[in-house]
Coordinates of C-alpha atoms in Angstrom, one line a residue:
Chain A
M6 CA 109.6 99.2 172.7
L7 CA 109.9 102.2 170.3
S8 CA 107.0 103.8 168.8
K9 CA 106.8 104.8 165.1
S10 CA 106.8 108.4 166.0
Q11 CA 109.9 108.2 168.2
I12 CA 111.8 106.3 165.4
K13 CA 110.6 108.9 162.9
L14 CA 111.7 111.8 165.1
I15 CA 115.2 110.3 165.8
T16 CA 116.0 109.4 162.1
S17 CA 114.8 112.8 161.0
L18 CA 117.6 114.4 163.2
K19 CA 120.2 113.2 160.8
Q20 CA 119.1 116.1 158.6
K21 CA 119.9 119.7 159.5
K22 CA 116.5 120.8 158.4
Y23 CA 114.7 118.7 161.0
R24 CA 117.3 119.4 163.7
Q25 CA 116.5 123.1 163.2
Q26 CA 112.7 122.5 163.0
H27 CA 112.6 120.3 166.1
G28 CA 115.5 122.0 168.0
F29 CA 117.0 118.6 168.9
F30 CA 120.1 116.7 168.1
V31 CA 121.4 113.1 168.6
V32 CA 124.3 111.9 170.7
E33 CA 125.4 108.3 170.8
G34 CA 127.7 106.5 173.2
I35 CA 127.8 106.4 176.9
K36 CA 130.9 108.5 177.3
T37 CA 129.7 111.4 175.3
I38 CA 126.1 111.3 176.6
N39 CA 127.5 111.4 180.2
E40 CA 129.7 114.5 179.3
L41 CA 126.6 116.2 178.1
L42 CA 124.4 115.1 181.0
N43 CA 127.1 116.8 183.2
S44 CA 127.1 120.0 181.2
N45 CA 124.4 122.6 180.6
F46 CA 122.8 120.6 177.8
V47 CA 119.2 119.6 178.4
L48 CA 118.2 116.0 177.9
H49 CA 115.0 115.3 176.0
T50 CA 115.1 111.4 176.0
L51 CA 117.8 108.8 176.7
Y52 CA 117.4 105.5 174.9
T53 CA 119.7 102.8 176.4
T54 CA 120.1 99.1 176.5
D55 CA 121.2 99.2 180.1
S56 CA 120.0 101.7 182.7
F57 CA 122.6 104.4 183.4
N58 CA 123.6 104.8 186.9
I59 CA 122.3 108.3 187.2
N60 CA 119.1 110.3 187.6
A61 CA 118.1 110.3 184.1
I62 CA 114.3 110.9 184.4
N63 CA 113.7 110.6 180.7
E64 CA 115.4 107.2 180.3
V65 CA 113.8 104.5 178.1
I66 CA 115.3 101.0 178.2
I67 CA 115.3 99.5 174.7
S68 CA 116.5 96.3 173.1
N69 CA 119.7 95.9 171.1
S70 CA 117.7 95.5 168.0
D71 CA 115.7 98.6 168.7
L72 CA 119.0 100.5 169.2
K73 CA 120.2 99.2 165.8
R74 CA 117.1 100.7 164.2
I75 CA 117.7 104.1 165.5
S76 CA 121.4 104.4 165.7
F77 CA 123.3 106.3 163.0
L78 CA 126.4 104.2 163.7
T79 CA 127.4 100.8 162.0
S80 CA 128.2 99.6 165.5
P81 CA 125.8 101.2 167.9
N82 CA 127.3 101.9 171.4
K83 CA 124.7 101.0 174.1
A84 CA 122.9 104.3 174.2
L85 CA 121.4 107.1 172.1
A86 CA 120.2 110.4 173.5
I87 CA 118.2 113.3 172.1
F88 CA 119.3 116.6 173.6
K89 CA 117.8 120.1 173.1
T90 CA 120.0 122.2 170.8
P91 CA 121.2 125.1 173.0
K92 CA 121.4 128.7 171.9
A93 CA 125.0 129.7 171.4
K94 CA 126.3 132.3 173.9
N95 CA 127.5 135.6 172.8
I96 CA 131.1 135.5 171.4
D97 CA 133.6 136.5 174.2
E98 CA 136.5 138.2 172.3
S99 CA 139.1 137.7 175.1
G100 CA 141.5 135.0 174.4
L101 CA 142.2 133.1 171.3
I102 CA 139.4 132.5 168.8
V103 CA 139.2 130.0 166.0
A104 CA 137.2 130.9 162.9
L105 CA 136.2 128.5 160.1
D106 CA 135.6 129.6 156.6
S107 CA 133.3 126.9 155.0
I108 CA 134.7 123.7 156.6
S109 CA 132.5 121.0 155.0
D110 CA 133.7 117.6 156.4
P111 CA 132.0 116.8 159.7
G112 CA 134.9 114.7 161.0
N113 CA 137.1 117.9 160.5
L114 CA 134.8 120.1 162.4
G115 CA 134.4 117.6 165.2
T116 CA 138.2 117.2 165.5
I117 CA 138.7 121.0 165.5
I118 CA 136.1 121.4 168.3
R119 CA 138.1 118.7 170.3
L120 CA 141.3 120.6 169.6
C121 CA 139.8 123.8 170.8
D122 CA 138.8 122.2 174.0
W123 CA 142.3 120.8 174.5
F124 CA 144.1 124.0 173.8
G125 CA 141.6 126.1 175.9
V126 CA 140.0 127.9 173.0
K127 CA 136.5 128.7 174.2
E128 CA 135.2 130.3 171.1
L129 CA 134.8 128.8 167.6
V130 CA 133.2 131.1 165.0
C131 CA 132.0 129.4 161.8
S132 CA 130.9 130.9 158.6
K133 CA 127.2 130.0 157.7
E134 CA 128.5 127.7 155.0
T135 CA 130.5 125.5 157.5
V136 CA 128.8 122.1 158.3
D137 CA 126.4 122.1 161.2
C138 CA 128.1 121.3 164.5
Y139 CA 124.9 119.3 165.6
N140 CA 125.5 116.9 162.7
P141 CA 125.8 113.5 164.3
K142 CA 129.2 112.8 162.7
V143 CA 130.5 116.1 164.2
I144 CA 129.1 115.2 167.6
Q145 CA 130.7 111.8 167.4
A146 CA 134.1 113.3 166.5
T147 CA 134.0 115.9 169.3
M148 CA 134.1 113.1 172.0
G149 CA 132.1 115.3 174.3
S150 CA 134.0 118.5 173.8
I151 CA 131.0 120.1 172.2
A152 CA 129.9 120.7 175.8
R153 CA 132.8 123.0 176.4
V154 CA 133.3 125.1 173.2
N155 CA 130.9 127.8 172.3
V156 CA 130.1 127.4 168.5
N157 CA 128.6 130.4 166.8
Y158 CA 127.5 130.5 163.1
V159 CA 127.9 134.1 161.7
D160 CA 128.5 136.1 158.7
L161 CA 132.1 135.6 158.9
A162 CA 133.1 138.7 156.8
Q163 CA 131.0 140.9 159.0
F164 CA 132.4 139.4 162.2
L165 CA 136.0 140.0 161.1
K166 CA 135.2 143.6 160.0
A167 CA 133.6 144.3 163.3
S168 CA 136.4 142.9 165.4
N169 CA 139.5 144.8 166.6
L170 CA 141.5 141.6 167.1
P171 CA 144.4 140.7 164.9
V172 CA 143.3 138.2 162.3
Y173 CA 145.6 135.4 161.4
G174 CA 144.9 133.1 158.4
A175 CA 146.4 129.7 157.4
F176 CA 147.8 130.1 153.8
M177 CA 150.2 127.8 151.9
E178 CA 152.3 130.9 151.0
G179 CA 152.0 132.6 154.5
E180 CA 155.1 133.4 156.8
S181 CA 156.3 130.3 158.6
V182 CA 154.6 130.1 162.0
Y183 CA 157.9 128.9 163.5
L184 CA 159.6 132.2 162.6
K185 CA 157.0 134.4 164.1
T186 CA 158.4 136.0 167.3
T187 CA 155.0 137.0 168.6
L188 CA 151.7 135.4 168.2
E189 CA 149.1 137.4 170.0
D190 CA 145.7 136.4 171.1
G191 CA 143.3 137.1 168.1
I192 CA 141.5 135.2 165.5
I193 CA 142.9 132.2 163.6
V194 CA 141.0 131.6 160.3
M195 CA 141.2 128.1 158.7
G196 CA 139.9 127.7 155.2
N197 CA 137.8 125.2 153.3
E198 CA 139.4 121.7 152.7
A199 CA 139.5 122.1 148.9
N200 CA 139.6 125.8 148.3
G201 CA 141.3 127.2 151.4
V202 CA 140.3 130.8 152.6
S203 CA 137.9 132.5 150.3
K204 CA 138.9 135.8 148.5
E205 CA 136.5 137.9 150.6
I206 CA 137.8 136.6 153.9
E207 CA 141.4 136.8 152.6
S208 CA 141.1 140.5 152.3
L209 CA 140.3 140.8 156.0
I210 CA 143.2 138.9 157.2
S211 CA 146.1 140.9 158.8
E212 CA 148.7 138.2 159.0
K213 CA 149.1 135.2 156.7
I214 CA 150.9 132.2 158.4
S215 CA 151.8 128.8 157.2
I216 CA 153.3 125.5 158.4
P217 CA 156.4 124.8 156.5
R218 CA 156.7 121.6 154.5
F219 CA 159.8 119.5 155.4
G220 CA 159.3 116.8 152.8
D221 CA 161.4 117.1 149.6
F222 CA 158.3 116.7 147.3
Q223 CA 156.6 119.6 146.0
A224 CA 153.6 117.5 145.0
T225 CA 152.7 117.0 148.6
E226 CA 149.2 118.2 149.3
S227 CA 148.5 120.8 151.9
L228 CA 148.0 119.3 155.3
N229 CA 144.5 118.3 156.3
V230 CA 142.7 121.3 157.9
A231 CA 142.3 119.6 161.3
T232 CA 146.0 118.7 161.5
A233 CA 147.0 122.2 160.3
A234 CA 144.8 123.6 163.2
A235 CA 146.5 121.3 165.7
V236 CA 149.9 122.6 164.7
L237 CA 148.8 126.3 164.8
L238 CA 147.0 126.0 168.0
S239 CA 150.2 124.3 169.5
E240 CA 152.4 127.1 168.3
F241 CA 150.0 129.9 169.7
K242 CA 149.7 128.2 173.1
R243 CA 153.2 126.8 173.8
R244 CA 154.8 130.3 173.8
Chain B
M5 CA 131.4 97.9 129.6
L6 CA 132.7 96.1 132.6
S7 CA 132.7 92.3 132.7
K8 CA 131.4 90.5 135.8
S9 CA 134.9 89.2 136.7
Q10 CA 136.2 92.7 136.6
I11 CA 133.5 94.0 138.9
K12 CA 134.1 90.9 141.2
L13 CA 137.9 91.7 141.4
I14 CA 137.4 95.3 142.2
T15 CA 134.8 94.9 144.8
S16 CA 136.8 92.1 146.5
L17 CA 139.6 94.5 147.0
K18 CA 137.7 96.3 149.7
Q19 CA 138.8 93.3 151.9
K20 CA 142.4 92.9 153.1
K21 CA 142.2 89.1 152.5
Y22 CA 141.6 89.6 148.8
R23 CA 144.0 92.5 148.6
Q24 CA 146.7 90.2 149.8
Q25 CA 145.6 87.2 147.6
H26 CA 145.5 89.2 144.5
G27 CA 148.4 91.6 145.2
F28 CA 146.4 94.7 144.2
F29 CA 144.7 97.6 145.8
V30 CA 142.3 100.3 144.6
V31 CA 142.8 104.0 144.2
E32 CA 140.1 106.6 143.4
G33 CA 140.1 110.1 142.1
I34 CA 142.2 111.7 139.4
K35 CA 144.6 113.5 141.6
T36 CA 145.7 110.6 143.7
I37 CA 145.8 108.2 140.7
N38 CA 148.1 110.7 138.9
E39 CA 150.4 110.9 141.8
L40 CA 150.7 107.1 141.9
L41 CA 151.2 106.9 138.1
N42 CA 154.1 109.4 138.6
S43 CA 155.7 107.3 141.3
N44 CA 157.2 103.7 141.3
F45 CA 153.7 102.2 141.8
V46 CA 152.7 99.8 138.9
L47 CA 149.3 100.3 137.4
H48 CA 147.1 97.2 136.6
T49 CA 144.0 98.8 135.1
L50 CA 142.6 102.3 135.1
Y51 CA 138.9 102.7 134.7
T52 CA 137.9 106.2 133.9
T53 CA 134.9 108.1 132.4
D54 CA 137.2 110.5 130.5
S55 CA 140.6 109.5 129.0
F56 CA 143.6 110.8 131.0
N57 CA 146.0 112.9 129.1
I58 CA 148.8 110.4 129.7
N59 CA 150.2 107.1 128.3
A60 CA 148.0 104.9 130.3
I61 CA 148.2 101.6 128.3
N62 CA 145.8 99.9 130.6
E63 CA 143.1 102.5 130.4
V64 CA 139.5 101.5 130.1
I65 CA 136.8 104.1 129.4
I66 CA 133.7 103.3 131.4
S67 CA 130.2 105.0 131.9
N68 CA 129.3 107.0 134.9
S69 CA 127.0 104.3 136.0
D70 CA 129.6 101.6 135.6
L71 CA 131.9 103.8 137.8
K72 CA 129.1 104.0 140.4
R73 CA 129.0 100.2 140.5
I74 CA 132.7 99.7 141.2
S75 CA 133.4 102.8 143.3
F76 CA 133.8 102.5 147.1
L77 CA 132.8 106.2 147.5
T78 CA 129.4 107.7 147.8
S79 CA 130.3 110.3 145.2
P80 CA 132.7 108.6 142.7
N81 CA 135.4 110.8 141.4
K82 CA 135.8 110.3 137.7
A83 CA 138.3 107.4 137.9
L84 CA 139.2 104.3 139.7
A85 CA 142.5 102.4 139.3
I86 CA 143.9 99.1 140.4
F87 CA 147.6 99.2 141.3
K88 CA 149.9 96.4 142.2
T89 CA 150.7 96.3 145.9
P90 CA 154.5 97.2 146.2
K91 CA 156.8 95.4 148.4
A92 CA 157.8 97.7 151.2
K93 CA 161.5 98.8 151.2
N94 CA 163.7 97.9 154.1
I95 CA 163.5 100.4 156.9
D96 CA 166.2 103.1 156.7
E97 CA 167.0 104.1 160.2
S98 CA 168.5 107.5 159.6
G99 CA 166.2 110.4 160.2
L100 CA 163.0 110.4 162.2
I101 CA 160.7 107.3 162.2
V102 CA 157.1 107.2 163.2
A103 CA 155.7 103.8 164.7
L104 CA 152.2 102.9 165.2
D105 CA 151.0 100.6 167.9
S106 CA 147.6 99.2 166.7
I107 CA 146.1 102.2 165.0
S108 CA 142.7 100.9 164.0
D109 CA 140.9 103.8 162.2
P110 CA 141.7 104.1 158.4
G111 CA 141.2 107.9 158.4
N112 CA 143.8 108.3 161.2
L113 CA 146.3 106.1 159.4
G114 CA 145.8 107.9 156.1
T115 CA 146.1 111.3 157.9
I116 CA 149.3 110.1 159.6
I117 CA 150.8 109.0 156.3
R118 CA 150.0 112.4 154.9
L119 CA 151.6 114.2 157.9
C120 CA 154.7 111.9 157.5
D121 CA 155.0 113.1 154.0
W122 CA 154.6 116.8 154.9
F123 CA 157.1 116.6 157.7
G124 CA 159.7 114.7 155.7
V125 CA 159.3 111.4 157.7
K126 CA 160.1 108.7 155.2
E127 CA 159.7 105.6 157.3
L128 CA 156.3 104.6 159.0
V129 CA 156.5 101.4 161.0
C130 CA 153.2 99.7 162.0
S131 CA 152.5 96.9 164.4
K132 CA 150.8 94.0 162.6
E133 CA 147.5 94.9 164.4
T134 CA 147.5 98.3 162.7
V135 CA 144.9 98.8 159.9
D136 CA 146.2 97.8 156.4
C137 CA 147.6 100.9 154.5
Y138 CA 146.1 99.7 151.3
N139 CA 142.6 99.8 152.8
P140 CA 140.7 102.1 150.2
K141 CA 139.8 104.6 153.2
V142 CA 143.5 104.8 154.2
I143 CA 144.5 105.5 150.5
Q144 CA 141.8 108.1 150.2
A145 CA 142.9 110.0 153.2
T146 CA 146.6 109.9 152.2
M147 CA 145.8 112.2 149.2
G148 CA 148.7 110.5 147.2
S149 CA 151.3 110.6 150.0
I150 CA 151.3 106.8 150.1
A151 CA 153.7 107.1 147.1
R152 CA 156.3 108.9 149.3
V153 CA 156.3 107.2 152.6
N154 CA 157.6 103.7 153.1
V155 CA 155.2 101.7 155.3
N156 CA 156.3 98.5 156.9
Y157 CA 154.3 96.1 159.0
V158 CA 156.5 94.4 161.7
D159 CA 156.5 92.9 165.0
L160 CA 156.9 96.2 166.8
A161 CA 158.3 95.0 170.0
Q162 CA 161.1 93.1 168.1
F163 CA 161.8 96.2 165.9
L164 CA 162.1 98.4 168.9
K165 CA 164.4 96.0 170.8
A166 CA 166.6 95.6 167.7
S167 CA 166.9 99.3 167.2
N168 CA 169.6 101.6 168.7
L169 CA 167.6 104.7 168.2
P170 CA 165.9 106.7 171.1
V171 CA 162.4 105.6 171.3
Y172 CA 159.8 108.4 172.2
G173 CA 156.3 107.6 173.1
A174 CA 153.1 109.7 173.3
F175 CA 151.6 109.3 176.7
M176 CA 149.0 111.3 178.7
E177 CA 151.4 111.5 181.7
G178 CA 154.6 112.1 179.7
E179 CA 156.9 115.1 180.0
S180 CA 155.6 118.2 178.1
V181 CA 157.1 118.1 174.6
Y182 CA 157.4 121.8 174.8
L183 CA 159.8 121.6 177.8
K184 CA 162.2 119.2 176.2
T185 CA 165.4 121.0 175.2
T186 CA 166.5 118.3 172.8
L187 CA 164.5 116.0 170.6
E188 CA 166.8 113.8 168.7
D189 CA 166.0 111.8 165.6
G190 CA 164.6 108.5 166.7
I191 CA 161.4 106.7 166.8
I192 CA 158.1 108.3 167.9
V193 CA 155.5 105.7 169.0
M194 CA 151.8 106.6 168.8
G195 CA 149.3 104.2 170.5
N196 CA 145.9 102.9 169.8
E197 CA 142.9 105.3 169.7
A198 CA 141.1 103.8 172.7
N199 CA 143.9 102.1 174.7
G200 CA 147.0 104.1 173.9
V201 CA 150.4 102.4 173.9
S202 CA 150.3 98.8 174.9
K203 CA 152.1 97.5 178.1
E204 CA 154.6 95.5 176.1
I205 CA 155.6 98.4 173.9
E206 CA 155.6 100.9 176.8
S207 CA 158.4 98.9 178.4
L208 CA 160.6 99.5 175.4
I209 CA 160.1 103.3 175.4
S210 CA 163.0 105.5 176.6
E211 CA 161.2 108.9 176.8
K212 CA 157.5 109.5 177.5
I213 CA 156.3 112.7 176.1
S214 CA 153.0 114.5 176.1
I215 CA 151.2 117.5 174.6
P216 CA 150.0 119.6 177.6
R217 CA 146.3 120.3 177.9
F218 CA 145.5 124.0 178.1
G219 CA 141.8 123.7 178.6
D220 CA 140.6 123.9 182.3
F221 CA 138.5 120.8 182.1
Q222 CA 140.0 117.5 183.3
A223 CA 137.2 115.7 181.5
T224 CA 138.6 116.5 178.1
E225 CA 139.5 113.4 176.1
S226 CA 143.0 112.9 174.9
L227 CA 143.6 114.4 171.6
N228 CA 142.8 112.4 168.5
V229 CA 146.0 110.4 167.6
A230 CA 146.4 112.0 164.2
T231 CA 146.3 115.6 165.6
A232 CA 148.6 114.5 168.4
A233 CA 151.0 113.1 165.8
A234 CA 150.7 116.6 164.0
V235 CA 151.8 118.5 167.1
L236 CA 154.6 116.1 167.9
L237 CA 156.1 116.0 164.3
S238 CA 155.9 119.8 164.3
E239 CA 157.8 120.0 167.6
F240 CA 160.5 117.5 166.4
K241 CA 160.9 119.3 163.0
R242 CA 160.7 123.0 164.0
R243 CA 163.8 123.0 166.2

């Protein structure tokens, strides 16, 4: 049985304001919860309809209807956990870094975190305008990869100015990434879904790169930012 | 002012059953509507809060609150149009073809249609279990690309059996796509989000390919199907 205050706490965590105030975030689904339990993340409470086969001290068994009340999903997935929001580690500037300039869609951010994990990118640097990585929709889309990618929110312009790494940026009019003979470890900047890379950040980019369009139709929209990130990470890593 | 029957028709088109019964589907947002108006799609009615600067005979000016009543979006985007569902053209087997084995997420299907458009893939072949491409969430995610990609729903096993083209399939344990010296025009099969390619379809695949994981962590989930499609299409097209 859930108390009113438990329900109130959980539902408040949908909002960034309350996530920051409480220092907690919500994770749903057994698979992702297990990945976080097996990482450095610290569990606050695990609400589940069936006991997990692990030493979860803070486990509370609840009914399906209680889970439905607290879940952010249309089809709740057996368990919901509250974790403590970790403090991001300092940015390690060795290896490839992905930087996001105001990504606003939670699904895109989650997919990019999952991509970073797949392609061995350990550092994701986000402008302060980028959607919060502890947003439940982001967490859902990361499929557990949030446990393995270090996400920092910074003043992106200052970060780029302070770094000595080459700064690549994804632009419609950039040089074809396929024609680049060398792609060094550095920072790859991906811009906002609607507006691309902002003017201020653009001035800090050393190499503009693009993914050529093969379709005949000039009307074709740019690629979705997460699929563009997939292609670029593939190009940086396959060489 | 909208009539009750208009509202009833529009809201019914959220469901595949009624889309098929009426032969219509819904498109929202000026950009996508314009792309479809400039294609072979046939407009039934355009509901808009501001007149479009075009010869839209079937244009109905409505209030913002009426648009809110009929829109499928949380933030309606100035216009909503009903188009006639076109009959898919026969599949042209020249060039690269993407085939989907039971893709269930509308956002993934929409993103894959947009990717096909970008990479010049004109034919998308879907198993009958794949989500309907006239689902409003799919249309939204295509950003107008639905006008330029021919989507057919077929018995996928029969289609693959009947084709003489090489059949590539995305598998976790496939050969690294980066190591392939040749990737011919043919069919690339992408499997379901949770279960991958089904057993029946797997037996019809001539070459299993994979995108290598660069991260250290074995726990990392497979890539999202749309981002995997992005990397594979990039690899087929860049050579």
